[in-house]
Amino acid sequence: MVLTRPPTPAAVLVPLVMRDEAPSVLLTRRTDHLHHHPGQISFPGGRVEAGDRSPVHTALRETEEEIGLADRHVELLGALPDYLTGTGFRVTPVVGLVHPPFDLRLDAFEVAEAFEVPLAHFLDPRNHEEHSIMHEGRLRRFHAMPYHGYFIWGATAGIIMSLYRLLNEER
């Protein structure tokens, strides 16, 4: 696939929930009727809008709109490298620590559910899979990280792999 236009800027929050027992990653499952990526596992976020001051602002705004998590619960750590999707988006992943207690209010139109996965699951290479599929005459490879019936793949898994690489460089 050759893009004929520049990628659409977007941003997501990579929320690392600081639980007493161990940190976890907060994810959402998109509703099945959405036009883009229905039913898929994702981070809260979306496209940059004209009034957004920065990708951080986009990620925090979208997170509050989608799951009701207020920015006062998020301690920003920085951003991972932009992720280019096959659907034409340039996603800036903004990493933040989320400090409980907090209540979520899901936007029922966009978000079917929110759930947490232990960060340790994603940091264990035994849980990393590589898949491939023929799409529009081209072999496309993608990461996947299944967890208890959830198939975490595509941009979400790619961003998690970016976080995994960063954390393993630090060791």
Rosetta silent file (secondary structure, phi, psi, omega in degrees, C-alpha in Angstrom):
SEQUENCE: MVLTRPPTPAAVLVPLVMRDEAPSVLLTRRTDHLHHHPGQISFPGGRVEAGDRSPVHTALRETEEEIGLADRHVELLGALPDYLTGTGFRVTPVVGLVHPPFDLRLDAFEVAEAFEVPLAHFLDPRNHEEHSIMHEGRLRRFHAMPYHGYFIWGATAGIIMSLYRLLNEER
SCORE:     score description
SCORE:     0.000 S_00000001
   1 L     0.000  128.177  177.616    0.000    0.000    0.000 S_00000001
   2 L  -109.894  122.580  178.897    1.369    3.368   -0.996 S_00000001
   3 L   -76.896  133.582  179.071   -0.011    6.360    0.858 S_00000001
   4 L   -99.092   -4.623  178.255   -0.917    9.243   -1.415 S_00000001
   5 L  -133.758  159.728  178.087   -1.396   11.691    1.435 S_00000001
   6 L   -64.495  151.244  179.892    0.572   12.421    4.593 S_00000001
   7 L   -63.156  149.128  178.507   -0.391   10.287    7.578 S_00000001
   8 E   -79.710  125.031  179.994   -3.098   11.637    9.882 S_00000001
   9 E   -70.098  138.661  178.457   -1.655   12.674   13.259 S_00000001
  10 E  -147.246  166.666  177.441   -3.063   10.850   16.282 S_00000001
  11 E  -148.468  146.974  175.950   -2.030   10.186   19.867 S_00000001
  12 E  -129.616  156.175  171.111   -2.764    7.547   22.478 S_00000001
  13 E   -96.892  130.448  172.212   -2.121    7.272   26.183 S_00000001
  14 E   -99.400   91.330 -172.856   -0.131    4.224   27.276 S_00000001
  15 E   -85.449  114.824  176.516   -1.524    4.086   30.831 S_00000001
  16 E   -98.358  107.483 -175.787    0.649    2.181   33.301 S_00000001
  17 E   -84.127  123.846 -175.998   -1.522    1.651   36.372 S_00000001
  18 L   -87.632   79.407  177.672    0.512    1.604   39.565 S_00000001
  19 L   -79.486  152.563 -179.920   -1.212   -1.198   41.485 S_00000001
  20 L   -59.551  -42.404 -175.737    0.189   -2.275   44.853 S_00000001
  21 L   -73.206  -39.202  179.276    0.810   -5.843   43.687 S_00000001
  22 L  -179.032  151.916  178.693    2.413   -4.928   40.346 S_00000001
  23 L   -67.408  150.856  177.245    1.983   -2.367   37.544 S_00000001
  24 E  -133.145  169.142  178.752   -0.533   -3.093   34.820 S_00000001
  25 E  -112.171  126.188  179.329   -1.430   -1.659   31.420 S_00000001
  26 E   -87.869  124.138 -179.260   -4.923   -0.237   30.953 S_00000001
  27 E  -126.980  164.089  175.913   -6.452   -1.164   27.591 S_00000001
  28 E  -125.031  156.950  169.420   -9.844   -0.814   25.934 S_00000001
  29 E  -112.508  122.663 -177.841  -11.871   -2.945   23.584 S_00000001
  30 E   -71.348  150.631  178.378  -13.515   -0.862   20.891 S_00000001
  31 L   -66.802  156.479 -174.106  -17.202   -1.362   20.152 S_00000001
  32 L   -74.422  -15.926 -175.396  -18.068   -3.598   17.224 S_00000001
  33 L   -93.789   -4.527 -177.356  -19.930   -0.951   15.191 S_00000001
  34 L   -66.609  149.004 -179.692  -17.060    1.554   14.832 S_00000001
  35 L   -69.885  -45.442 -179.577  -15.768    2.308   11.328 S_00000001
  36 L   -96.980  121.545  172.259  -12.065    2.148   12.280 S_00000001
  37 L    56.520   50.369 -179.390  -10.796   -1.015   14.010 S_00000001
  38 L   -60.792  138.149  175.904  -14.110   -2.348   15.367 S_00000001
  39 L    72.435   -1.995 -176.130  -13.788   -4.731   18.310 S_00000001
  40 L   -81.880  157.746  175.832  -10.028   -4.344   18.512 S_00000001
  41 E   -83.021  133.979 -176.540   -7.960   -3.883   21.646 S_00000001
  42 E  -149.559  169.566  168.094   -6.482   -0.403   21.831 S_00000001
  43 L   -87.980  153.843  173.453   -5.073    2.321   23.998 S_00000001
  44 L   -66.199  137.001 -179.737   -7.335    5.280   24.691 S_00000001
  45 E   158.682 -175.163 -179.449   -6.682    7.990   22.126 S_00000001
  46 E   176.492 -167.361 -175.393   -7.503    9.265   18.692 S_00000001
  47 E   -70.933  149.664  176.457   -6.789   11.748   15.949 S_00000001
  48 L   -70.640  131.061  177.643   -5.337   15.167   16.686 S_00000001
  49 L  -102.556  160.503 -174.580   -8.014   17.861   16.470 S_00000001
  50 L   -53.563  -36.810 -177.789   -7.472   21.486   15.432 S_00000001
  51 L   -82.654   -4.243 -178.803   -7.721   22.802   19.021 S_00000001
  52 L   -73.184  132.310 -178.133   -5.196   20.332   20.454 S_00000001
  53 L   -79.680  -24.657 -175.608   -2.015   22.004   21.663 S_00000001
  54 L  -167.219  168.493  174.102    0.168   18.884   21.416 S_00000001
  55 H   -60.327  -33.665  177.524    0.024   15.082   21.110 S_00000001
  56 H   -61.238  -46.035  178.719    0.037   14.959   24.930 S_00000001
  57 H   -60.108  -43.403  178.476   -3.084   17.139   24.983 S_00000001
  58 H   -59.181  -49.778 -177.369   -4.711   14.886   22.375 S_00000001
  59 H   -60.453  -44.935 -179.226   -3.921   11.713   24.332 S_00000001
  60 H   -69.283  -40.709  178.385   -5.231   13.135   27.617 S_00000001
  61 H   -62.048  -49.976 -178.471   -8.341   14.670   26.021 S_00000001
  62 H   -63.612  -37.332  178.852   -9.229   11.474   24.184 S_00000001
  63 H   -62.652  -44.212  178.963   -8.591    9.367   27.306 S_00000001
  64 H   -66.616  -39.821  179.456  -11.008   11.465   29.330 S_00000001
  65 H   -65.276  -42.268 -173.426  -13.595   11.386   26.514 S_00000001
  66 H   -80.334  -42.901 -173.756  -13.351    7.622   25.955 S_00000001
  67 H  -125.622    1.528  175.935  -12.943    6.210   29.462 S_00000001
  68 L    73.712   16.839  178.841  -13.473    9.145   31.822 S_00000001
  69 L   -85.504  113.904 -178.131   -9.956    9.041   33.271 S_00000001
  70 L   -74.556  147.628 -176.873   -9.096   12.586   34.340 S_00000001
  71 H   -64.430  -17.865  178.288   -5.587   13.895   33.673 S_00000001
  72 H   -65.637  -17.522  178.414   -5.074   14.534   37.421 S_00000001
  73 H   -90.099   -3.068 -173.090   -4.603   10.764   37.759 S_00000001
  74 E  -111.772  123.814  173.598   -1.865   10.670   35.094 S_00000001
  75 E  -102.198  107.830 -175.003    1.812   11.377   35.758 S_00000001
  76 E   -68.753  135.571  177.849    3.368   11.930   32.342 S_00000001
  77 E  -107.967  -28.845 -177.113    6.654   10.137   31.664 S_00000001
  78 E   145.408 -165.190 -177.752    7.256   10.993   28.002 S_00000001
  79 E  -126.820  148.450  172.156    6.522    9.636   24.570 S_00000001
  80 L   -86.878  168.023  176.771    7.582    6.577   22.621 S_00000001
  81 L   -58.586  145.652  176.806    8.576    6.881   18.949 S_00000001
  82 L   -55.451  146.918 -179.649    5.687    7.639   16.598 S_00000001
  83 E  -117.889  123.001  177.867    4.012    4.562   15.175 S_00000001
  84 E   -91.927  125.274 -179.808    2.843    4.539   11.542 S_00000001
  85 L   -94.560  159.279  176.556   -0.223    2.403   10.942 S_00000001
  86 L   -70.411  -11.424 -179.512   -1.176    0.634    7.755 S_00000001
  87 L   -99.063   10.252  171.795   -4.414    2.637    7.798 S_00000001
  88 L    93.832   22.698  177.464   -2.681    5.988    7.406 S_00000001
  89 E  -111.934  145.570  169.982   -2.192    7.300   10.936 S_00000001
  90 E  -109.369  105.418 -172.241    0.966    8.578   12.628 S_00000001
  91 E   -99.186  126.683  172.779    0.345    7.758   16.295 S_00000001
  92 E   -96.541  113.412  177.610    2.301    9.390   19.121 S_00000001
  93 E   -85.416  116.535  179.906    2.223    7.059   22.153 S_00000001
  94 E   -99.651  122.848 -176.644    2.289    9.133   25.365 S_00000001
  95 E   -97.133  133.146  178.223    3.319    7.119   28.432 S_00000001
  96 E  -145.086  145.317  172.167    1.896    7.963   31.814 S_00000001
  97 E   -83.592  133.729  179.061    1.685    6.448   35.268 S_00000001
  98 E  -109.313  124.377 -175.611   -1.896    6.227   36.488 S_00000001
  99 L  -103.141  114.195  175.026   -2.349    6.530   40.228 S_00000001
 100 L   -68.637  163.279    1.162   -5.365    4.811   41.814 S_00000001
 101 L   -82.730  151.801  175.524   -7.923    5.229   43.069 S_00000001
 102 L  -152.701  154.648  175.737   -9.838    6.325   39.995 S_00000001
 103 L  -114.087  140.995  176.372  -13.214    5.615   38.459 S_00000001
 104 L  -103.547  143.743  173.231  -13.744    5.030   34.766 S_00000001
 105 L  -126.626   99.910 -174.923  -16.800    6.206   32.819 S_00000001
 106 L   -75.473  136.949  171.100  -16.767    4.458   29.452 S_00000001
 107 L   -76.341  104.935 -172.832  -18.179    6.169   26.370 S_00000001
 108 L   -62.007  -21.501  178.010  -20.563    3.369   25.393 S_00000001
 109 L   -71.358  -39.256 -174.704  -20.504    4.434   21.737 S_00000001
 110 L  -100.185  -34.097 -169.197  -16.735    3.930   21.388 S_00000001
 111 E  -119.088  118.615  178.188  -15.607    1.632   24.200 S_00000001
 112 E   -78.685  -36.605  178.536  -17.105   -1.795   24.912 S_00000001
 113 E  -163.159  159.719  172.321  -14.869   -2.412   27.932 S_00000001
 114 E  -123.780  142.113 -177.924  -11.708   -1.367   29.731 S_00000001
 115 E  -152.610  164.185  179.789   -9.417   -3.893   31.367 S_00000001
 116 E  -116.601  145.075  175.924   -5.909   -4.224   32.756 S_00000001
 117 E  -122.784  132.008  177.793   -3.112   -6.600   31.803 S_00000001
 118 E   -55.326  133.049  177.900   -0.110   -7.064   34.102 S_00000001
 119 H   -55.473  -35.321 -179.858    2.882   -5.205   32.635 S_00000001
 120 H   -57.222  -32.102  178.102    4.929   -8.357   33.344 S_00000001
 121 H   -59.755  -43.870 -177.977    2.866  -10.196   30.689 S_00000001
 122 H   -76.741  -22.588 -179.669    4.087   -7.802   28.000 S_00000001
 123 H   -85.748   -6.807  178.710    7.673   -7.818   29.276 S_00000001
 124 L   -93.362  111.818 -177.318    7.920  -11.608   28.956 S_00000001
 125 H   -60.442  -17.955  176.717    9.138  -12.447   25.421 S_00000001
 126 H   -66.139  -16.790  179.290    7.365  -15.820   25.648 S_00000001
 127 H   -96.648    5.214 -179.879    4.116  -13.855   25.219 S_00000001
 128 L   -96.149  128.733  177.172    5.256  -12.148   21.997 S_00000001
 129 E  -122.491  152.822  171.214    4.037  -13.612   18.733 S_00000001
 130 E  -118.625  133.687  179.669    4.672  -12.649   15.127 S_00000001
 131 E  -126.127  164.575  173.416    1.978  -13.178   12.528 S_00000001
 132 E  -144.235  154.723 -179.522    1.641  -12.463    8.839 S_00000001
 133 E  -150.079  145.933  172.319   -1.243  -12.038    6.452 S_00000001
 134 E   -82.861  123.320 -179.864   -1.623  -11.321    2.756 S_00000001
 135 E  -136.844  121.368 -179.165   -3.352   -7.958    2.417 S_00000001
 136 L    52.483   43.015  176.068   -3.879   -6.204   -0.908 S_00000001
 137 L    76.342    9.258 -177.843   -1.328   -8.485   -2.551 S_00000001
 138 E  -128.782  139.143  177.037    1.369   -7.781    0.021 S_00000001
 139 E   -77.534  120.701  179.143    2.615   -9.862    2.928 S_00000001
 140 E  -113.603  132.245  178.867    2.139   -7.866    6.131 S_00000001
 141 E  -105.697  146.242  178.597    3.755   -8.887    9.391 S_00000001
 142 E  -151.533  155.744  176.880    2.475   -7.851   12.795 S_00000001
 143 E   -85.834  152.742  172.818    3.040   -8.476   16.489 S_00000001
 144 E  -145.106  149.721 -179.710    0.459  -10.077   18.742 S_00000001
 145 L  -142.595   75.866 -178.350    0.310  -10.654   22.504 S_00000001
 146 L   -58.975  146.166  178.773   -2.737  -12.739   23.409 S_00000001
 147 E  -149.929  112.960  173.576   -3.961  -12.464   26.995 S_00000001
 148 L    43.184   52.956  176.599   -6.861  -14.433   28.557 S_00000001
 149 L    89.274   -7.395  176.506   -9.054  -14.416   25.452 S_00000001
 150 E   -96.862  131.872  176.119   -7.999  -10.962   24.224 S_00000001
 151 L  -102.003  100.248 -177.021   -6.065  -10.828   20.953 S_00000001
 152 L   -94.284  115.897 -173.585   -3.812   -7.789   21.305 S_00000001
 153 E  -150.240 -173.615  174.365   -2.232   -7.048   17.934 S_00000001
 154 H    63.807 -139.602 -176.298   -1.530   -4.411   15.292 S_00000001
 155 H   -60.693  -38.705 -179.684   -0.661   -0.883   16.390 S_00000001
 156 H   -61.103  -48.991  178.792   -1.393   -1.666   20.052 S_00000001
 157 H   -66.445  -36.364  177.490    1.035   -4.592   20.089 S_00000001
 158 H   -62.465  -40.706  177.854    3.552   -2.578   18.042 S_00000001
 159 H   -68.133  -40.121  176.616    3.476    0.231   20.606 S_00000001
 160 H   -62.430  -38.357  177.185    3.826   -2.285   23.433 S_00000001
 161 H   -63.954  -35.845  176.409    6.866   -3.720   21.627 S_00000001
 162 H   -63.431  -43.185  176.529    8.339   -0.208   21.502 S_00000001
 163 H   -63.592  -42.945  178.404    7.834    0.083   25.276 S_00000001
 164 H   -58.046  -47.092  179.901    9.346   -3.404   25.728 S_00000001
 165 H   -62.402  -43.166  179.567   12.457   -2.425   23.739 S_00000001
 166 H   -61.825  -46.782 -178.614   12.856    0.817   25.713 S_00000001
 167 H   -67.066  -31.962  178.568   12.545   -0.934   29.074 S_00000001
 168 H   -76.954  -24.585  173.355   15.004   -3.645   28.027 S_00000001
 169 H   -68.043  -32.194 -175.820   17.559   -1.010   26.940 S_00000001
 170 H   -71.865  -22.194 -176.270   17.379    0.445   30.437 S_00000001
 171 L   -75.558    0.000    0.000   18.431   -2.844   32.081 S_00000001
